[in-house]
PDB file of C-alpha atoms in Angstrom:
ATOM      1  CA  UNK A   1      -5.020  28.800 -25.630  1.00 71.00           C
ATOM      2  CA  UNK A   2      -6.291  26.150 -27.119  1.00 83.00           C
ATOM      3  CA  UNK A   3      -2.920  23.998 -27.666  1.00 95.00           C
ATOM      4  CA  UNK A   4      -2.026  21.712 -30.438  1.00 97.00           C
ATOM      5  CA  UNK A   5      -4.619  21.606 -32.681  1.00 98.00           C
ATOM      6  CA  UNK A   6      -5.268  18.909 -35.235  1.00 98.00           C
ATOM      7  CA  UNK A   7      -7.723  17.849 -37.653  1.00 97.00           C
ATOM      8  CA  UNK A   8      -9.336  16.007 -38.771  1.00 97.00           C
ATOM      9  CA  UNK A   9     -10.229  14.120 -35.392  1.00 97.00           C
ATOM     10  CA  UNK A  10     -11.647  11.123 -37.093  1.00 97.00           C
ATOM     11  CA  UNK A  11     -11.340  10.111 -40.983  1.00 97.00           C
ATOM     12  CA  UNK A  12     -12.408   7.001 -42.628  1.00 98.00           C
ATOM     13  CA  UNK A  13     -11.232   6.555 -45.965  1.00 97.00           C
ATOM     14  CA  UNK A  14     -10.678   3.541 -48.608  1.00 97.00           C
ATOM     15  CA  UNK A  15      -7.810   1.720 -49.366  1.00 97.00           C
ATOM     16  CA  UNK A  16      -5.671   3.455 -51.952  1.00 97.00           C
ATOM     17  CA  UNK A  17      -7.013   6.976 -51.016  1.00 97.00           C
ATOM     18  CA  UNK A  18      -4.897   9.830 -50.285  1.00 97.00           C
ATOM     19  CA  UNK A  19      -4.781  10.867 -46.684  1.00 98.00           C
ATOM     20  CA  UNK A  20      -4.009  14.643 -45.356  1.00 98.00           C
ATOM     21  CA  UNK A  21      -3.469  14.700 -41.075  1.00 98.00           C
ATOM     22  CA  UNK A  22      -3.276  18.377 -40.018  1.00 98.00           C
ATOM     23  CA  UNK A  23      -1.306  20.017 -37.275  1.00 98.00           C
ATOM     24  CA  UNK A  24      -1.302  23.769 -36.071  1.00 98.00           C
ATOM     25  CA  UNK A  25       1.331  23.696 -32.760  1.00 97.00           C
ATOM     26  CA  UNK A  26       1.090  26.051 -29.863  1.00 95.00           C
ATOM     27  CA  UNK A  27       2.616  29.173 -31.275  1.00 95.00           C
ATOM     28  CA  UNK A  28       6.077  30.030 -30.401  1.00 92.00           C
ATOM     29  CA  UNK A  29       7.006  26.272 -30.289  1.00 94.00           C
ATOM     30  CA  UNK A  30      10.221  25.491 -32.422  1.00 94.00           C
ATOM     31  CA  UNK A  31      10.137  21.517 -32.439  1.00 94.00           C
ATOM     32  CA  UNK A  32       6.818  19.566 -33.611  1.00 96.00           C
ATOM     33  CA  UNK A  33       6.139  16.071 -33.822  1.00 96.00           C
ATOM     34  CA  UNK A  34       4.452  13.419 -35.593  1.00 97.00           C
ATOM     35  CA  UNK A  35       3.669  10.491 -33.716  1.00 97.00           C
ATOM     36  CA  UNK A  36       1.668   7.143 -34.190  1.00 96.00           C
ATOM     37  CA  UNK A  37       0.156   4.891 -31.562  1.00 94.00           C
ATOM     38  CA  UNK A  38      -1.171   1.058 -32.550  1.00 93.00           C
ATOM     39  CA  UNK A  39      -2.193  -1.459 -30.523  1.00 88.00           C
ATOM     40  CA  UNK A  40       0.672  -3.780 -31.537  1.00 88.00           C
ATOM     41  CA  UNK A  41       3.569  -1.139 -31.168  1.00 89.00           C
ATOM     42  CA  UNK A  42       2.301   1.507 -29.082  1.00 90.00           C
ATOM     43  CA  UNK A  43       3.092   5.215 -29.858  1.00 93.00           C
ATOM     44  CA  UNK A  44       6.054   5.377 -31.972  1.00 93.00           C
ATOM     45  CA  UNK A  45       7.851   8.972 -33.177  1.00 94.00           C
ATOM     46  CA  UNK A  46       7.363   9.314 -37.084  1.00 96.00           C
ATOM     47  CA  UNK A  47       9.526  12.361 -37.672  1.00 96.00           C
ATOM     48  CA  UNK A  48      10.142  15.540 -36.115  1.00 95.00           C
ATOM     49  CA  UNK A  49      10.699  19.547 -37.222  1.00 96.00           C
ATOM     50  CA  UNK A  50      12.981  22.037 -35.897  1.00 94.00           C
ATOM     51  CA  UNK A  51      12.107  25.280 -36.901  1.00 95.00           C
ATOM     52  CA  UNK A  52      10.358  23.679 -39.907  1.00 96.00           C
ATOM     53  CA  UNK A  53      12.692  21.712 -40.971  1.00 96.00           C
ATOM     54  CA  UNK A  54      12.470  18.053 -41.004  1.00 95.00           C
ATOM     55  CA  UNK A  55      15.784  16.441 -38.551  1.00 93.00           C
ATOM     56  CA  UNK A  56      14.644  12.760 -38.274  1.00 91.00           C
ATOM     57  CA  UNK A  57      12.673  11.195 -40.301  1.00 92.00           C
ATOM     58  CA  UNK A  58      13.729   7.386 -39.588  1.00 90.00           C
ATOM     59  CA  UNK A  59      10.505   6.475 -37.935  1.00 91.00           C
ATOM     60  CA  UNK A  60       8.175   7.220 -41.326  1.00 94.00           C
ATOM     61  CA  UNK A  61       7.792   3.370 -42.258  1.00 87.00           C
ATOM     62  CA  UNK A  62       7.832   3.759 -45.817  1.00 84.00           C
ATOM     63  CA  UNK A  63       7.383   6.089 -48.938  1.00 90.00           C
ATOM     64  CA  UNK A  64       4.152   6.454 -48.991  1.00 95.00           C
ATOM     65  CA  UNK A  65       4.258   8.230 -45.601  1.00 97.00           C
ATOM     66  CA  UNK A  66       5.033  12.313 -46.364  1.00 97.00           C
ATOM     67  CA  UNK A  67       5.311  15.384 -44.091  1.00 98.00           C
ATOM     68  CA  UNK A  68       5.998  18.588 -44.395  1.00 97.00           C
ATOM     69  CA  UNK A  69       6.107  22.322 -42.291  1.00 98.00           C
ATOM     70  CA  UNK A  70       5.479  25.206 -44.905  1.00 97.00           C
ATOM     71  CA  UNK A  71       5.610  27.521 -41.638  1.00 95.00           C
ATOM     72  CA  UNK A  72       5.751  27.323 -38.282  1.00 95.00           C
ATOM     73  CA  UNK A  73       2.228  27.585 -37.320  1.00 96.00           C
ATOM     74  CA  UNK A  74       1.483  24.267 -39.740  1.00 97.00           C
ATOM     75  CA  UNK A  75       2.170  20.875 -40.496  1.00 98.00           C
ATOM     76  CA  UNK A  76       1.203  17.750 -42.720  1.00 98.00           C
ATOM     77  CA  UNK A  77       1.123  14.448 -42.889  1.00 98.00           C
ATOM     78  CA  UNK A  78      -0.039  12.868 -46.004  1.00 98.00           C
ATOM     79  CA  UNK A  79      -0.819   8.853 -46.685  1.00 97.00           C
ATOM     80  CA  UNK A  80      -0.814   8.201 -50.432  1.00 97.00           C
ATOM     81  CA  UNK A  81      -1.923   5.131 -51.183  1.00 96.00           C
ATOM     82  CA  UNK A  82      -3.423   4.213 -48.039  1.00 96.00           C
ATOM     83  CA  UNK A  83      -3.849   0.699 -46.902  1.00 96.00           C
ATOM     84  CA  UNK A  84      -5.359  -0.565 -44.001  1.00 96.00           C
ATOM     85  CA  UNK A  85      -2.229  -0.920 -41.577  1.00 95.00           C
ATOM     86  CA  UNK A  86      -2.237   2.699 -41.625  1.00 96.00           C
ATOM     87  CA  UNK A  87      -4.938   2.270 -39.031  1.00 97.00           C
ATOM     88  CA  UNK A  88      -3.962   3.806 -36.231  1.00 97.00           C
ATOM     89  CA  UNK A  89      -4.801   6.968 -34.047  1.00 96.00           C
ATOM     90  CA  UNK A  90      -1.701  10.068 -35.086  1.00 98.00           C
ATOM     91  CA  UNK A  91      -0.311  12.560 -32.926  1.00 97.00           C
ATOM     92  CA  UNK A  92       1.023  15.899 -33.400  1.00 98.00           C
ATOM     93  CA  UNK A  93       2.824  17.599 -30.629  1.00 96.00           C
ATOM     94  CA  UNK A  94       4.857  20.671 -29.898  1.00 95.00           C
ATOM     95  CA  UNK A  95       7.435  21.756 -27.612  1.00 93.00           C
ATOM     96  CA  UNK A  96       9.966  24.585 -27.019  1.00 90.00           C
ATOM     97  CA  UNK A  97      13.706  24.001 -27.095  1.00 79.00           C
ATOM     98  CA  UNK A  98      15.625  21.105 -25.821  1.00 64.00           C
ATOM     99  CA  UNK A  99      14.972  17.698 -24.082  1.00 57.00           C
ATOM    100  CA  UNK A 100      14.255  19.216 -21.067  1.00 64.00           C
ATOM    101  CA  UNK A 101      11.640  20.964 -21.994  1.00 71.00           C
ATOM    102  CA  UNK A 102       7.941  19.422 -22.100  1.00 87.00           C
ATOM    103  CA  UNK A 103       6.327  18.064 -25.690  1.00 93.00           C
ATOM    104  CA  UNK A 104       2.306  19.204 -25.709  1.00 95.00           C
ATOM    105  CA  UNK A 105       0.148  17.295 -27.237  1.00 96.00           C
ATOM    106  CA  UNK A 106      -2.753  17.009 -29.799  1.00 97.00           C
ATOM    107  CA  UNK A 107      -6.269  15.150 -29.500  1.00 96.00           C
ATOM    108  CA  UNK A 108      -4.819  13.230 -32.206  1.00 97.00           C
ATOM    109  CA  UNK A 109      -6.507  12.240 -35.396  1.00 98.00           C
ATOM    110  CA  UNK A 110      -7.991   8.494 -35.492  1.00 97.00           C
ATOM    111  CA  UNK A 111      -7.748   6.661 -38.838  1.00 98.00           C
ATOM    112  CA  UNK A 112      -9.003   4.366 -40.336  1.00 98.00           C
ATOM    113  CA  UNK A 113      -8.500   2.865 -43.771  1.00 98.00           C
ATOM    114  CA  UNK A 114     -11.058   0.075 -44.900  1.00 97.00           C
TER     115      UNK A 114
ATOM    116  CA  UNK B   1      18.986   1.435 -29.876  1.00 74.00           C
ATOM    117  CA  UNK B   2      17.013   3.017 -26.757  1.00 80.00           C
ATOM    118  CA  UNK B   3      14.068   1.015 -25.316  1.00 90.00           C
ATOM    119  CA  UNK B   4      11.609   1.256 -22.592  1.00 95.00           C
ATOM    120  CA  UNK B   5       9.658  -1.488 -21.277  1.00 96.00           C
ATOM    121  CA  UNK B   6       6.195  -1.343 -19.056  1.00 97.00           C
ATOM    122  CA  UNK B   7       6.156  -4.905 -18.075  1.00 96.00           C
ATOM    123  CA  UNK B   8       2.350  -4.080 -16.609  1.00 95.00           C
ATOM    124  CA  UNK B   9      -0.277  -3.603 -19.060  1.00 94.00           C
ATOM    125  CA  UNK B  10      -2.772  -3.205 -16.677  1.00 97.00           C
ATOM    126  CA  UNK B  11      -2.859  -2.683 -13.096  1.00 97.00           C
ATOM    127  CA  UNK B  12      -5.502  -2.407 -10.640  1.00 97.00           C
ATOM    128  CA  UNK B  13      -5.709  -1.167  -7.583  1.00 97.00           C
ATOM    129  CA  UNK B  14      -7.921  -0.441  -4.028  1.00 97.00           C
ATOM    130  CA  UNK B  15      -8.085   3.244  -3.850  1.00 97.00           C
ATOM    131  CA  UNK B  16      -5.823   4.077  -0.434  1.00 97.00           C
ATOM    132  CA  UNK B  17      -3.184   1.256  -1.149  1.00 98.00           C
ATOM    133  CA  UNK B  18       0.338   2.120  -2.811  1.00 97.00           C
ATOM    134  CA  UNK B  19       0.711   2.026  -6.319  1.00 97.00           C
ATOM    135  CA  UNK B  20       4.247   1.052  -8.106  1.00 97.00           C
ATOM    136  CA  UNK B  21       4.180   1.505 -12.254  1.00 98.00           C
ATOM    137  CA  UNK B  22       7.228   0.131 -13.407  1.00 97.00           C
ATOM    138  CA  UNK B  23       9.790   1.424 -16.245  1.00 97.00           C
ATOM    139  CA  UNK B  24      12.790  -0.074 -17.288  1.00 97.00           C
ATOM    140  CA  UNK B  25      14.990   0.920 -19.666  1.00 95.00           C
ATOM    141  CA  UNK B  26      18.171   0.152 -22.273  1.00 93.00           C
ATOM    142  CA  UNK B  27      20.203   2.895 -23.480  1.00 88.00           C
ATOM    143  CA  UNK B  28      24.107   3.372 -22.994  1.00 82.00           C
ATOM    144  CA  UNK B  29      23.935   7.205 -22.654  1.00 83.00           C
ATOM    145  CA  UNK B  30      22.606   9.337 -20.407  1.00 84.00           C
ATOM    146  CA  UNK B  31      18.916   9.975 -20.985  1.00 87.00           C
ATOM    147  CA  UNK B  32      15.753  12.417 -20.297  1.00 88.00           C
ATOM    148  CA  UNK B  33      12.751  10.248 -18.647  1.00 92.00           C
ATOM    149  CA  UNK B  34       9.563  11.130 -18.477  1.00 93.00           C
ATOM    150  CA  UNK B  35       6.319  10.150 -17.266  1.00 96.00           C
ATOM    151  CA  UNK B  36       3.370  11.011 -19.234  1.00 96.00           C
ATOM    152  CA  UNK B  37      -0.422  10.191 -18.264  1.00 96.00           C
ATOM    153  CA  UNK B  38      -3.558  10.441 -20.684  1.00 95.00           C
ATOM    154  CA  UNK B  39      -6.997  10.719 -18.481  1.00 95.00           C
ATOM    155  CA  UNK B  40      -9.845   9.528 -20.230  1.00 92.00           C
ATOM    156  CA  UNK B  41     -10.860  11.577 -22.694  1.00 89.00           C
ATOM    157  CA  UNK B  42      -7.932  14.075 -22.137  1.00 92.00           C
ATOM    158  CA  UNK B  43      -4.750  14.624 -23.902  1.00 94.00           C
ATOM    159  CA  UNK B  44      -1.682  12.417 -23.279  1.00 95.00           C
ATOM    160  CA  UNK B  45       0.077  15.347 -20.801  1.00 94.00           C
ATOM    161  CA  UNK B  46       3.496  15.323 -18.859  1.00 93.00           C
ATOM    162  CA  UNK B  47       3.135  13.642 -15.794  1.00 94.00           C
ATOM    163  CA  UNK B  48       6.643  14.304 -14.400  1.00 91.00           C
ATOM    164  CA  UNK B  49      10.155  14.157 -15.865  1.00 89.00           C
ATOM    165  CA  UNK B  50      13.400  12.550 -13.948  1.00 85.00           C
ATOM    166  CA  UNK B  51      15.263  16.211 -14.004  1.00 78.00           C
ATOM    167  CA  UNK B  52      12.796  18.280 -12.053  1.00 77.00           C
ATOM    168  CA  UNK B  53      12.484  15.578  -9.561  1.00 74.00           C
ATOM    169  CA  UNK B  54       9.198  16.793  -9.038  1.00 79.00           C
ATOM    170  CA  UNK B  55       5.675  15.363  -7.098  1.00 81.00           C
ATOM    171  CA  UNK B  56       3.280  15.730  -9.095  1.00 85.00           C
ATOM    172  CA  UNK B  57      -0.085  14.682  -7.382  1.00 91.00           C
ATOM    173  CA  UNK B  58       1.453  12.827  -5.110  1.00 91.00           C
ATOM    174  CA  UNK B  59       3.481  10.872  -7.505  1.00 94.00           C
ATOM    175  CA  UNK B  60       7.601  10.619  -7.499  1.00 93.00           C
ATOM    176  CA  UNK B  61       9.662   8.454  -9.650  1.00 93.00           C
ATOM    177  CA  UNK B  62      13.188   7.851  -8.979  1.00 87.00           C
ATOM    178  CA  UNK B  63      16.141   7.166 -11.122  1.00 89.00           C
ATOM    179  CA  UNK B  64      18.020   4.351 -10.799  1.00 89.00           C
ATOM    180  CA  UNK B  65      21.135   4.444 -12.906  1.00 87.00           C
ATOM    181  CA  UNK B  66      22.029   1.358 -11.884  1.00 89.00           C
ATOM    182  CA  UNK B  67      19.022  -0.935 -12.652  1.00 90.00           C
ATOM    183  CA  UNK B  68      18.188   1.321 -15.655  1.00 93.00           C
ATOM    184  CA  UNK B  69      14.702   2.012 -13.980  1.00 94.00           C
ATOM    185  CA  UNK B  70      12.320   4.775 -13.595  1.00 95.00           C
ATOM    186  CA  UNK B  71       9.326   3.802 -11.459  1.00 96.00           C
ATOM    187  CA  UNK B  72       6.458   5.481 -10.395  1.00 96.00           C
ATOM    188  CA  UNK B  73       5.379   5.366  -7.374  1.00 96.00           C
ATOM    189  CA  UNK B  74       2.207   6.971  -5.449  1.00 96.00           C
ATOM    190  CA  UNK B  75       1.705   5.772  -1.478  1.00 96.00           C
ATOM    191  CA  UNK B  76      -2.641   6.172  -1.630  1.00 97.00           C
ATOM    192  CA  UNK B  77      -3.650   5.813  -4.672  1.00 97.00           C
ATOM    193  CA  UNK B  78      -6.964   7.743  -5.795  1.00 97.00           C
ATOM    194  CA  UNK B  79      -9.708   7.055  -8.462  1.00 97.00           C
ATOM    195  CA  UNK B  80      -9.035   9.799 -10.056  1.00 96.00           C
ATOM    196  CA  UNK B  81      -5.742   8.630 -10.611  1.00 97.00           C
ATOM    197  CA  UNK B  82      -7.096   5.951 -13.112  1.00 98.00           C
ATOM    198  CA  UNK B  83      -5.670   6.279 -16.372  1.00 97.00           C
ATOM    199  CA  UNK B  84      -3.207   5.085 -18.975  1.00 96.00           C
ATOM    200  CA  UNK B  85       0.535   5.606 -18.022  1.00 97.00           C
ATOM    201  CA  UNK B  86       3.556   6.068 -20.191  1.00 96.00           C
ATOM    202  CA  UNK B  87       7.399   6.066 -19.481  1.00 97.00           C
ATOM    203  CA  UNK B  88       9.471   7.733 -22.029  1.00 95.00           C
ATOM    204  CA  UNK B  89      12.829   8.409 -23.091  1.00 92.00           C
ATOM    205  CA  UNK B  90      15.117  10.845 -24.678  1.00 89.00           C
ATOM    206  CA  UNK B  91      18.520  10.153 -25.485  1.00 86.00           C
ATOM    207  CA  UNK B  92      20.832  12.731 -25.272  1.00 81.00           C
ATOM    208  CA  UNK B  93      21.254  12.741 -28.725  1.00 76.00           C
ATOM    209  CA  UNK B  94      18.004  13.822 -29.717  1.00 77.00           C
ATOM    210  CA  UNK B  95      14.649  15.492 -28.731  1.00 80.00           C
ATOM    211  CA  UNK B  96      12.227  12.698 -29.279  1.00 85.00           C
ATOM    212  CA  UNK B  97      10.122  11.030 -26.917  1.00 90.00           C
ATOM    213  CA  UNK B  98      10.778   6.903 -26.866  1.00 92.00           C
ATOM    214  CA  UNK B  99       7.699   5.877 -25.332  1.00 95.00           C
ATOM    215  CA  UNK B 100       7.016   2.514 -23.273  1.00 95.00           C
ATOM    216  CA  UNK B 101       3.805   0.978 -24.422  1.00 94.00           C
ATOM    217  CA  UNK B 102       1.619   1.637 -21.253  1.00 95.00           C
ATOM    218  CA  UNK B 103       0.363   0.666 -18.252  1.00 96.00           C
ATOM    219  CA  UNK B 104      -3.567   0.896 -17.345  1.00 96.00           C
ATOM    220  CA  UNK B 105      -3.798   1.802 -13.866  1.00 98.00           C
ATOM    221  CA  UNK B 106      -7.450   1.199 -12.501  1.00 98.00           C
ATOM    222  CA  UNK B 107      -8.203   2.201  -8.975  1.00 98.00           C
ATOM    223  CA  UNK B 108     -11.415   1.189  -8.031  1.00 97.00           C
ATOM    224  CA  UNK B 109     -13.266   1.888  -4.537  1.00 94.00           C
TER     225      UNK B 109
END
């Protein structure tokens, strides 16, 4: 199994390009996650999916930030404009049922906007 | 609001002694903590969560309702228990994980 699998790992783009941040969860998961780590803030939820459906979305900073689940074995998350704040390194993770249960995580994807 | 704080952002460490990462946290509910652990080069992974009250290589943390705190403790630490630490949260609202922002642990020989 290879887990949570995201791509691309690393992506370099200009300001004002569009961004794209895949996610394929472990299969059989019903809740995914987007999440984004900085230096200044740490890692910090975006917004998360229950059975493909978006249920909190408060942490996406502004709207420029998108995401979406066509299905449950995939996930976006899509930066348009980008600007360089946006640097940061974004997870996606996975998990089955409730709070109890543990969230698996992806290698992330580090970005960087110039 | 919830929040966790990780007072330490680094902590080092002889490899034998006892290591304490601290959590604290603010949240009027009743929440879900967690410790997660990234090696390096190695996925952020659950370290141990608060329910199980699990060891997990050797490490326990205890809940303390009353301070609001969630330390992790370890009595020899190992090098191979160098890494980056994180304390989460979920409220019992909601299935997200609150994270701290980290503690370095270094244990060096």
């Amino acid at each position: 199994d290879a887990g949570v699998i995201q791509s691309p790992r690393h992506e370099v783009t200009e300001m004002g390009q569009e961004v794209t941040l895949r996610c394929k969860p472990i299969s059989g998961h019903d809740y995914l996650f987007w999440y984004r780590q900085t230096m200044m803030r740490g890692l910090e939820l975006l917004i998360y999916f229950n059975n493909n459906v978006p249920i909190d979305d408060s942490g996406m900073p502004e709207d420029r930030f998108s995401a979406k689940m066509p299905n449950a074995s995939f996930s976006t998350l899509k930066i348009q404009p980008s600007e360089p704040r946006d640097s940061a390194v974004y997870f996606c993770a996975s998990s089955f049922g409730t709070a109890n249960y543990e969230q698996y995580f992806g290698p992330g994807t580090r970005l960087t906007v110039t | 609001a919830q929040r966790v704080t990780q007072p330490e952002k680094l902590l080092s460490v002889f490899k034998g002694a006892p290591v304490e990462l601290k959590c604290n946290y603010s949240y009027s509910g009743s929440p879900e903590l967690f410790w997660y652990v990234q090696y390096s080069r190695q996925r952020l992974q659950l370290l141990l969560r608060h329910i199980s009250r699990e060891s997990i290589k050797g490490f326990t943390a205890d809940l303390n309702k009353g301070e609001t705190s969630f330390h992790l403790k370890k009595p020899f630490a190992q090098e191979e228990d160098s890494a980056m630490y994180y304390c989460a949260l979920i409220p019992d609202s909601g299935y997200a994980l609150n994270f701290g922002k980290g503690t370095s642990l270094l244990v060096t020989p």
